[in-house]
């Protein structure tokens, strides 16, 4: 294969490589390795040094060894299932090469009688003689074997020998790619090119050398690629010119005056930022991020009132019907008769739904609440100008871009998230959006008292629950699993439900992902209406529900949850005016990290501090379920370990936006780092 001259070599299908057929390609694809480029990020975990040759008399049992020997004798037994043996020797002794499942013809070919060969493999000892079972390498060319061979986490069905052969072939043909980093940046990474950095990444001397310049340079490249895409999307949205919304804040000021609480400084600042976007000629695409109970919804409703004052309709979308209805009820309380609002519910009779759809089309309804059904084809808005999405679905970049195109060019978009995220993650996940953050909690928000209890104190918890039920309170009881598992020592929701229903007859309900959607909604509605006092649940109550009367949450096996998830679960209580409690149940023999998590949660209710601590304890790959949510996973970069690189990339993006008219220089970078579809879409 000729040395490739450009990056296209790296984007080829795996079968482009010599020795890679459909079978090997399919095995690699099971590990999401689809192109030659993908293989570069399967990093070596260790290596075997086969450079040192030994005499047979010097061999050590259990070690990987390389020897030069002469093939002397074949032993091919005719009895089925017995191994084939080949006796080899040097001037110090004899050794048997033992083969299972290898045919006679193949063995004769690789080990010809009286020929000198180099053999490498693990040495064993059997019946007073050394042996190597199924040697890893055999060749008449000693230079082929006497190398340092890297060890990778192998895909099932692919041997170390085959894998090394593939990787070596790629490294040998790595193209020289035009540099995308400027001289000043390149100097920070010891002027190493992308190609040099990749070769050093696979050098056995550099295994797990995460702080070296070659590793830092490659991590920076993928951060920069991610930030560039966000920058391009942000620029494209800013180029969309819309009619600026003109309002004097008459409605919102009237509403604020009648509230029974005062807005926090963070709420005021966020509202000002949103109002500025609404009244500008650039399309708004903003994330309103706030901790659980920080008061994001009221900010969005006040902004909606200003959009209505400017002559536009507003759609407010929630992830569940029950939350959409709660937002609607809050809207009725806040707007009173000031603004015509409605809700589009799948539970409503057909005639009611038809009436609501007609009112939307005729501009009689100014603010409409609902789920994703608000954007069905049959819904025609008269003059939609503002979309608010209570964003528990964690859209990826592509989905957010598609969303920004809805409602026409005059439609502003506000997403809301109750998931506190450390700054480096905000940069990498929401870099295409403007971000407003609410950290302060409203003064009327009750502090949730957090306690940890060993499971052997369960009788005390039951007595506490009895007392709270008598005081007209409600309880969430969270378990990690739906059914019992013999493999995992967790309490199951079903088992706990059966236990509690005996203690509190007719007062316990259960909800989990195995229950169909309509039944789930009914159970949640019944719990909201106090038909049940205890709701046993898996973590599906983590987001998207608001029950002011529930003031206690008990979490079984709390040590098995991440910090941020525990914080989100705790946020389900303390929403009313009652004293609230979070009780973390655990079994004995907690790990050091589990104790740290529980102690951090007990010491603070600041979701941003908790998210930062969670990321440092668990690492980026596991935090907040990002892997499951479709959010980009970096191959090398880590927001904890490489915080300085994220900040450096942020500064570089600001420079690029200011000084460079186009991003042609970075097209190769973007195509290599799997951004080709997005970049083509926004070009």
XYZ file of C-alpha atoms in Angstrom:
683
model
C 0.000 0.000 0.000
C 1.400 3.392 -0.898
C 1.766 5.996 1.815
C -1.473 7.980 1.737
C -1.131 11.684 1.068
C -4.323 12.996 2.635
C -6.853 12.423 5.384
C -9.255 10.473 3.129
C -7.194 7.354 3.859
C -8.318 7.604 7.500
C -12.009 7.731 6.590
C -11.895 4.567 4.469
C -13.800 1.424 5.369
C -11.700 -1.062 7.348
C -11.564 -3.495 4.405
C -9.327 -0.943 2.639
C -6.544 -2.341 4.837
C -4.515 -5.331 3.680
C -5.575 -8.485 5.506
C -8.903 -7.087 6.752
C -11.805 -8.975 5.224
C -15.529 -8.766 5.868
C -15.335 -11.031 8.935
C -12.703 -8.904 10.721
C -14.493 -5.712 9.668
C -17.790 -6.957 11.139
C -16.095 -7.946 14.408
C -14.604 -4.452 14.723
C -17.891 -2.749 13.832
C -19.498 -4.423 16.838
C -17.176 -2.190 18.892
C -18.249 0.933 16.940
C -15.009 0.854 14.947
C -16.243 1.777 11.465
C -13.288 3.517 9.821
C -9.502 3.397 9.894
C -9.573 6.615 11.946
C -11.702 4.944 14.643
C -9.022 2.302 15.212
C -6.482 4.946 16.241
C -8.346 5.607 19.501
C -8.201 2.012 20.742
C -5.152 2.689 22.882
C -2.622 0.070 23.999
C -2.981 -1.011 27.637
C 0.432 -2.721 27.938
C 3.096 -4.368 25.788
C 5.220 -7.486 25.416
C 8.934 -7.039 24.745
C 9.946 -9.746 22.243
C 13.275 -8.133 21.344
C 15.380 -10.223 23.757
C 16.233 -13.734 22.511
C 17.004 -16.540 24.942
C 18.572 -19.985 24.783
C 16.350 -22.942 25.735
C 18.469 -23.553 28.858
C 17.717 -19.966 30.024
C 13.912 -20.156 29.743
C 11.673 -19.183 32.655
C 8.280 -20.822 33.083
C 5.285 -18.499 32.681
C 7.111 -15.770 30.745
C 6.664 -14.565 27.163
C 9.888 -15.545 25.410
C 11.499 -15.341 21.973
C 13.823 -18.171 20.851
C 15.745 -19.120 17.689
C 15.506 -22.883 17.084
C 15.828 -25.583 14.405
C 12.774 -27.742 13.632
C 13.695 -31.410 14.257
C 10.663 -33.707 14.524
C 6.863 -33.848 13.936
C 4.445 -35.790 16.130
C 0.973 -35.873 14.526
C -1.144 -38.393 16.531
C -3.954 -40.175 14.699
C -6.135 -40.219 17.814
C -8.777 -37.482 17.667
C -8.532 -34.481 20.063
C -4.854 -35.076 20.894
C -2.647 -32.056 20.105
C -0.003 -31.943 17.384
C 3.606 -31.475 18.576
C 6.757 -30.231 16.882
C 10.103 -30.772 18.611
C 12.614 -27.966 18.122
C 16.117 -27.470 19.511
C 19.076 -25.170 19.862
C 22.584 -25.952 21.112
C 21.385 -25.939 24.753
C 18.279 -28.148 24.707
C 14.879 -29.088 23.264
C 11.380 -27.581 23.380
C 7.984 -28.761 22.071
C 5.637 -26.468 20.159
C 2.146 -27.781 20.959
C -0.811 -27.012 18.678
C -4.502 -27.423 19.416
C -6.938 -27.085 16.486
C -4.210 -26.546 13.870
C -4.022 -28.740 10.788
C -0.979 -30.827 9.841
C -0.446 -29.039 6.521
C -0.433 -25.605 8.155
C 2.097 -26.728 10.795
C 4.440 -28.223 8.167
C 4.281 -24.915 6.256
C 5.172 -22.637 9.184
C 7.672 -25.070 10.768
C 9.577 -26.807 7.949
C 11.919 -29.643 9.029
C 15.592 -28.687 9.574
C 14.840 -24.983 9.058
C 15.876 -22.262 11.498
C 12.847 -20.318 12.811
C 12.068 -17.697 15.451
C 9.258 -18.580 17.862
C 7.607 -16.420 20.515
C 5.051 -17.372 23.150
C 4.456 -18.255 26.805
C 6.775 -20.936 28.205
C 5.363 -23.935 30.099
C 6.905 -27.142 31.464
C 5.406 -30.602 31.015
C 6.950 -34.034 31.741
C 10.529 -32.764 32.089
C 10.401 -30.730 28.880
C 9.778 -27.076 28.012
C 6.828 -26.343 25.715
C 5.015 -23.422 24.100
C 1.311 -24.014 23.463
C -0.066 -22.364 20.314
C 2.913 -19.979 19.830
C 1.884 -16.334 19.323
C 4.452 -15.730 16.573
C 6.415 -18.058 14.251
C 8.575 -16.782 11.410
C 11.757 -17.554 9.511
C 12.380 -13.780 9.604
C 13.510 -12.983 13.153
C 13.167 -9.219 12.514
C 9.414 -9.682 12.115
C 9.094 -11.046 15.662
C 11.884 -9.322 17.591
C 9.911 -6.155 18.323
C 7.893 -4.642 21.129
C 4.326 -5.861 20.564
C 1.483 -3.777 21.964
C -1.424 -5.287 23.890
C -4.920 -3.901 23.332
C -8.347 -4.664 24.762
C -9.051 -7.093 21.972
C -12.317 -7.552 20.155
C -13.489 -11.152 20.502
C -12.373 -13.183 17.503
C -9.310 -11.031 16.698
C -5.900 -12.146 17.967
C -3.162 -9.883 19.302
C -1.037 -10.741 16.275
C -3.742 -9.725 13.791
C -4.581 -6.555 15.735
C -0.933 -5.442 15.887
C -0.556 -6.120 12.181
C -3.572 -3.865 11.444
C -2.394 -1.055 13.750
C 1.177 -1.166 12.406
C -0.157 -0.971 8.858
C -2.182 2.146 9.736
C 0.730 3.838 11.521
C 3.022 3.078 8.571
C 0.547 4.749 6.188
C -0.459 7.709 8.364
C -0.788 10.753 6.113
C 0.895 14.096 6.661
C -2.047 16.422 7.142
C -1.962 20.221 6.646
C -1.735 21.859 10.085
C -4.872 23.530 11.482
C -3.316 24.931 14.674
C -1.535 28.278 14.427
C 2.137 28.594 15.423
C 1.414 30.077 18.849
C -0.880 27.173 19.787
C 1.359 24.566 18.230
C 4.234 25.822 20.343
C 2.253 24.926 23.485
C 2.359 21.290 22.356
C 6.083 21.244 21.577
C 5.351 21.799 17.852
C 4.192 18.219 17.428
C 2.155 17.575 14.270
C -1.041 15.505 14.355
C 0.769 12.604 12.668
C 3.708 12.692 15.101
C 1.275 12.798 18.030
C -0.643 9.728 16.828
C 2.588 7.735 16.426
C 3.689 8.728 19.942
C 0.236 7.790 21.262
C 0.846 4.186 20.166
C 4.471 4.085 21.310
C 4.836 1.441 24.068
C 6.986 3.855 26.074
C 4.053 6.257 26.296
C 1.298 3.993 27.603
C -0.963 6.003 29.948
C 1.236 9.084 29.568
C -1.763 11.429 29.711
C 0.197 14.581 30.552
C 2.627 14.455 27.651
C 2.467 17.025 24.840
C 1.382 14.508 22.179
C -1.654 13.450 24.263
C -2.547 17.046 25.162
C -2.354 18.094 21.511
C -4.733 15.328 20.374
C -7.160 16.006 23.244
C -7.143 19.710 22.324
C -7.890 18.847 18.676
C -11.127 17.058 19.529
C -12.209 19.765 21.983
C -11.559 22.369 19.283
C -13.555 20.342 16.713
C -16.536 20.161 19.079
C -16.347 23.878 19.931
C -16.003 24.863 16.260
C -19.260 23.127 15.383
C -21.034 24.884 18.249
C -19.547 28.191 17.083
C -20.742 27.669 13.496
C -24.267 26.787 14.609
C -24.315 29.778 16.953
C -23.139 32.073 14.133
C -25.740 30.700 11.739
C -28.526 31.291 14.259
C -27.237 34.837 14.913
C -27.345 35.527 11.167
C -31.087 34.868 11.106
C -32.693 38.276 11.255
C -36.125 38.431 12.831
C -38.609 41.091 13.776
C -37.667 42.375 17.169
C -40.415 41.927 19.756
C -41.550 45.287 21.086
C -42.972 45.350 24.620
C -42.961 47.594 27.677
C -43.129 44.684 30.168
C -46.592 45.858 31.291
C -47.889 42.297 31.753
C -44.758 40.921 33.406
C -44.437 43.851 35.809
C -48.089 43.457 36.827
C -47.522 39.727 37.422
C -44.337 40.316 39.459
C -46.197 42.839 41.640
C -48.881 40.256 42.476
C -46.482 37.371 43.257
C -46.420 36.201 46.888
C -42.613 35.999 46.757
C -39.738 38.114 45.484
C -37.615 37.154 42.499
C -33.995 36.320 43.291
C -31.177 38.320 41.717
C -30.370 35.358 39.443
C -33.990 35.187 38.288
C -34.006 38.925 37.531
C -30.709 38.699 35.625
C -31.892 35.685 33.590
C -35.180 37.433 32.752
C -33.255 40.525 31.599
C -31.060 38.378 29.327
C -34.114 36.664 27.807
C -35.948 39.981 27.335
C -32.888 41.417 25.595
C -32.886 38.434 23.201
C -36.628 38.749 22.548
C -36.319 42.452 21.710
C -33.228 42.034 19.496
C -33.208 41.359 15.752
C -31.174 38.175 16.235
C -32.967 34.887 16.846
C -32.757 33.709 20.449
C -31.453 30.210 21.164
C -30.856 30.151 24.905
C -30.590 27.613 27.705
C -32.021 28.560 31.091
C -30.180 26.333 33.517
C -31.041 26.151 37.191
C -30.835 23.840 40.143
C -33.948 21.943 41.228
C -36.405 24.404 42.782
C -34.511 27.517 41.676
C -37.562 29.035 39.941
C -36.928 28.620 36.222
C -40.601 28.167 35.321
C -41.736 31.552 36.647
C -38.945 33.233 34.648
C -40.129 31.504 31.466
C -43.758 32.534 32.149
C -42.755 36.177 32.639
C -40.819 36.075 29.355
C -43.869 34.466 27.701
C -46.031 37.346 28.942
C -43.669 39.802 27.216
C -43.791 37.812 23.963
C -47.608 37.897 24.079
C -47.529 41.650 24.725
C -45.512 42.011 21.520
C -48.267 40.248 19.537
C -46.974 36.661 19.370
C -48.177 33.266 20.523
C -46.137 31.108 22.907
C -45.822 27.292 23.114
C -44.583 25.818 26.422
C -43.612 22.156 26.145
C -42.944 19.729 29.030
C -41.661 16.132 28.912
C -44.748 14.623 30.588
C -48.471 15.377 30.591
C -48.564 15.685 34.355
C -45.794 18.312 34.349
C -47.399 20.127 31.406
C -50.605 20.293 33.454
C -48.711 21.571 36.502
C -47.140 24.327 34.378
C -50.627 25.128 33.050
C -52.058 25.334 36.573
C -49.211 27.654 37.597
C -49.898 29.697 34.463
C -53.578 30.078 35.435
C -52.538 31.214 38.915
C -49.928 33.667 37.599
C -51.781 35.102 34.572
C -55.275 35.012 36.078
C -57.437 36.603 33.324
C -54.616 38.744 31.986
C -53.685 36.347 29.147
C -55.712 33.624 27.371
C -53.982 30.299 27.973
C -54.889 26.655 27.327
C -53.518 23.123 27.464
C -53.434 20.507 24.719
C -53.770 17.111 26.371
C -54.025 13.663 24.814
C -56.396 12.736 27.669
C -58.949 15.402 26.682
C -62.083 14.367 24.699
C -61.829 14.743 20.921
C -64.206 17.720 20.862
C -62.144 19.536 23.509
C -58.903 18.912 21.582
C -60.489 20.104 18.348
C -61.656 23.273 20.078
C -58.172 23.980 21.501
C -56.539 23.424 18.085
C -59.022 25.851 16.473
C -58.325 28.495 19.150
C -54.577 28.146 18.487
C -55.137 28.546 14.749
C -57.426 31.557 15.237
C -54.994 33.280 17.649
C -57.525 33.180 20.501
C -55.113 31.147 22.646
C -51.997 33.180 23.351
C -50.050 30.640 25.436
C -50.484 26.902 24.900
C -49.082 24.251 27.261
C -48.512 20.604 26.346
C -46.037 17.827 25.523
C -44.261 17.189 22.187
C -47.758 16.948 20.680
C -47.618 20.764 20.410
C -45.524 20.275 17.253
C -47.656 17.739 15.416
C -48.366 18.570 11.769
C -52.060 19.193 12.417
C -51.256 22.032 14.860
C -51.178 25.296 12.938
C -50.137 28.381 14.886
C -51.425 31.787 13.888
C -48.310 33.710 14.904
C -45.919 31.587 16.961
C -43.038 33.713 18.232
C -41.658 31.959 21.316
C -41.087 28.293 22.191
C -40.195 27.219 25.743
C -39.105 23.631 26.313
C -38.682 22.171 29.762
C -35.718 20.237 28.479
C -35.431 16.976 30.315
C -34.788 15.112 27.041
C -31.232 16.514 26.716
C -31.140 17.229 22.997
C -27.891 16.726 21.114
C -26.453 19.367 18.767
C -28.299 18.068 15.668
C -31.668 17.915 17.460
C -31.219 21.401 18.896
C -30.379 22.766 15.463
C -33.549 21.178 14.026
C -35.518 22.674 16.925
C -34.092 26.141 16.290
C -35.568 25.982 12.765
C -39.133 25.502 14.048
C -41.628 28.318 14.162
C -40.028 30.298 11.358
C -37.354 32.956 11.579
C -39.320 35.148 14.011
C -39.601 32.390 16.613
C -37.289 32.527 19.645
C -36.313 29.349 21.496
C -35.732 28.881 25.239
C -34.688 25.497 26.652
C -34.783 24.819 30.389
C -32.714 22.263 32.280
C -32.757 21.350 35.966
C -29.438 19.513 35.668
C -26.562 21.543 37.143
C -23.473 21.059 34.985
C -19.832 22.069 35.660
C -18.468 24.848 33.455
C -16.276 22.652 31.242
C -19.307 20.522 30.388
C -21.479 23.565 29.666
C -18.827 24.620 27.127
C -18.744 21.221 25.444
C -22.442 20.334 25.588
C -24.215 23.681 25.182
C -21.577 25.642 23.274
C -24.014 26.326 20.433
C -26.369 28.181 22.801
C -26.372 31.246 24.999
C -26.701 30.204 28.644
C -28.441 31.826 31.623
C -27.849 30.289 35.040
C -29.989 30.471 38.189
C -28.061 29.348 41.265
C -29.928 31.156 44.046
C -32.883 29.401 45.651
C -36.077 31.417 46.329
C -36.375 32.590 49.943
C -39.580 30.578 50.418
C -37.923 27.346 49.271
C -37.654 24.880 52.169
C -34.265 23.310 52.900
C -34.345 19.517 52.598
C -32.761 17.871 55.644
C -30.621 14.936 54.519
C -29.811 11.923 56.700
C -28.057 8.608 56.071
C -29.203 5.446 57.836
C -28.002 1.831 57.732
C -30.631 -0.622 56.473
C -30.705 -2.379 59.855
C -32.437 0.752 61.223
C -35.405 0.204 58.879
C -37.859 -0.129 61.795
C -37.049 3.444 62.857
C -37.768 4.611 59.299
C -41.116 2.780 59.245
C -42.165 4.477 62.523
C -41.135 7.847 61.079
C -43.226 7.164 57.947
C -46.265 6.203 60.071
C -45.994 9.506 61.941
C -45.686 11.544 58.724
C -48.712 9.836 57.152
C -50.756 10.758 60.252
C -49.628 14.355 59.647
C -51.138 14.199 56.112
C -47.762 13.983 54.354
C -46.627 11.852 51.391
C -43.504 9.787 50.767
C -41.409 8.738 47.752
C -39.636 5.413 48.284
C -36.979 4.852 45.600
C -35.338 1.510 44.718
C -32.699 0.861 42.037
C -34.287 -2.165 40.338
C -37.762 -3.226 39.186
C -37.433 -6.949 40.013
C -35.118 -8.759 42.376
C -31.725 -9.724 41.011
C -29.585 -12.550 42.339
C -26.526 -10.946 40.781
C -26.951 -7.461 42.254
C -27.627 -6.967 45.934
C -30.142 -4.151 45.629
C -33.654 -3.817 46.971
C -36.190 -4.110 44.178
C -39.164 -1.817 43.760
C -41.602 -4.739 43.447
C -40.317 -6.445 46.587
C -40.446 -3.170 48.548
C -43.985 -2.493 47.327
C -45.116 -5.931 48.576
C -43.533 -5.258 51.973
C -45.026 -1.778 52.370
C -48.542 -2.683 51.190
C -48.750 -5.117 54.127
C -47.773 -2.352 56.566
C -49.888 0.385 54.934
C -52.887 -1.287 53.200
C -54.497 0.730 50.378
C -51.941 3.473 50.879
C -49.097 2.383 48.588
C -48.662 2.626 44.793
C -45.791 1.560 42.558
C -44.420 3.096 39.379
C -41.583 1.925 37.122
C -40.583 1.786 33.448
C -42.367 -1.555 32.956
C -45.785 0.074 33.458
C -47.418 1.484 30.320
C -47.584 5.227 29.795
C -51.306 5.718 30.484
C -51.232 3.674 33.690
C -48.156 5.620 34.801
C -49.952 8.934 34.291
C -52.963 7.664 36.252
C -50.802 6.553 39.205
C -48.979 9.897 39.289
C -52.269 11.787 39.121
C -53.725 9.679 41.954
C -50.631 10.335 44.057
C -50.891 14.063 43.334
C -54.514 13.935 44.517
C -53.453 12.120 47.734
C -55.166 8.829 46.914
C -51.942 7.128 48.039
C -49.498 8.197 50.754
C -46.452 6.232 49.580
C -45.192 5.962 46.017
C -42.620 3.200 45.499
C -40.589 3.957 42.415
C -37.442 3.384 40.410
C -35.444 6.448 39.349
C -38.036 7.439 36.715
C -39.300 10.062 39.198
C -35.902 11.777 38.946
C -37.219 14.470 36.597
C -40.461 15.813 35.253
C -42.798 15.742 38.274
C -43.728 18.268 40.930
C -45.688 17.142 44.017
C -45.826 19.897 46.657
C -47.403 17.623 49.291
C -44.593 15.029 49.123
C -42.084 16.030 51.781
C -40.076 12.810 52.295
C -37.946 10.778 49.931
C -36.332 7.520 51.045
C -33.643 6.138 48.738
C -32.652 2.477 49.103
C -29.013 1.511 48.421
C -28.122 5.179 48.114
C -24.450 4.256 47.801
C -25.200 2.728 44.372
C -26.295 6.082 42.884
C -24.161 8.942 41.589
C -24.126 12.226 43.478
C -25.967 14.217 40.832
C -28.677 11.574 40.521
C -29.181 11.556 44.295
C -29.439 15.349 44.202
C -32.033 15.223 41.418
C -34.040 12.659 43.382
C -33.821 14.779 46.528
C -35.195 17.677 44.482
C -38.559 15.874 44.240
C -39.328 17.025 47.815
C -39.212 20.388 49.556
C -41.456 21.966 46.928
C -44.241 22.907 49.282
C -44.244 24.795 52.576
C -43.559 21.749 54.774
C -40.364 20.647 56.465
C -38.815 18.060 54.137
C -36.478 15.112 54.503
C -34.237 12.938 52.337
C -33.209 9.632 53.931
C -30.351 7.712 52.314
C -30.440 4.018 53.205
C -27.294 1.942 52.812
C -25.845 -1.423 53.733
C -22.650 -1.838 55.739
C -19.120 -1.915 54.286
C -19.415 1.217 52.176
C -16.563 1.980 49.787
C -14.489 5.128 50.337
C -16.120 6.848 47.338
C -19.637 5.871 48.484
C -18.989 7.465 51.900
C -17.655 10.590 50.164
C -20.782 10.852 47.987
C -23.160 10.495 50.922
C -21.203 13.009 53.047
C -21.084 15.570 50.209
C -24.853 15.284 49.704
C -25.472 15.762 53.437
C -23.203 18.817 53.541
C -24.706 20.885 50.696
C -27.828 21.428 48.599
C -25.953 23.436 45.933
C -26.436 21.399 42.766
C -23.484 23.033 40.982
C -21.065 22.133 43.782
C -22.505 18.611 43.794
C -22.175 18.225 40.008
C -18.547 19.353 40.175
C -17.786 16.909 43.007
C -19.631 14.144 41.139
C -17.563 14.653 38.022
C -14.323 14.544 40.015
C -15.390 11.370 41.822
C -16.876 9.482 38.892
C -15.230 10.947 35.812
C -16.795 12.458 32.683
C -17.856 9.184 31.044
C -20.277 8.283 33.811
C -21.631 11.609 35.063
C -25.327 12.408 34.695
C -25.938 9.549 32.300
C -24.454 11.514 29.377
C -23.475 8.331 27.567
C -27.114 7.307 27.424
C -28.368 10.738 26.442
C -26.624 10.954 23.076
C -24.320 13.753 24.149
C -20.879 13.590 22.541
C -18.303 11.438 24.295
C -14.739 12.565 23.738
C -12.163 9.962 22.763
C -9.263 11.424 24.755
C -10.336 14.732 26.282
C -11.700 14.725 29.817
C -13.410 17.817 31.312
C -11.894 17.033 34.730
C -8.316 16.206 33.757
C -8.143 18.634 30.822
C -9.982 21.659 32.196
C -7.078 23.886 31.055
C -7.484 22.618 27.476
C -11.216 23.383 27.498
C -10.501 26.953 28.632
C -7.730 27.254 26.026
C -10.117 26.025 23.301
C -12.745 28.537 24.428
C -10.205 31.363 23.992
C -9.134 30.004 20.613
C -12.746 29.909 19.391
C -13.174 33.551 20.435
C -10.038 34.416 18.417
C -11.224 32.437 15.371
C -14.651 34.135 15.454
C -12.941 37.529 15.607
C -10.024 37.084 13.183
C -10.953 34.410 10.640
C -13.599 34.950 7.963
C -14.245 31.248 7.311
C -13.313 27.864 8.735
C -11.881 26.288 5.566
C -8.604 25.751 7.402
C -10.413 23.458 9.869
C -12.464 21.345 7.439
C -10.098 18.379 7.721
C -10.231 18.540 11.529
C -14.034 18.566 11.496
C -14.317 15.716 9.011
C -11.854 13.548 10.895
C -13.532 14.078 14.233
C -16.905 12.791 13.058
C -18.491 16.198 12.498
C -18.871 15.858 8.741
C -22.685 15.513 8.711
C -23.195 18.568 10.884
C -20.703 20.751 9.031
C -22.305 19.863 5.685
C -25.723 20.638 7.139
C -24.782 24.120 8.295
C -22.592 25.037 5.313
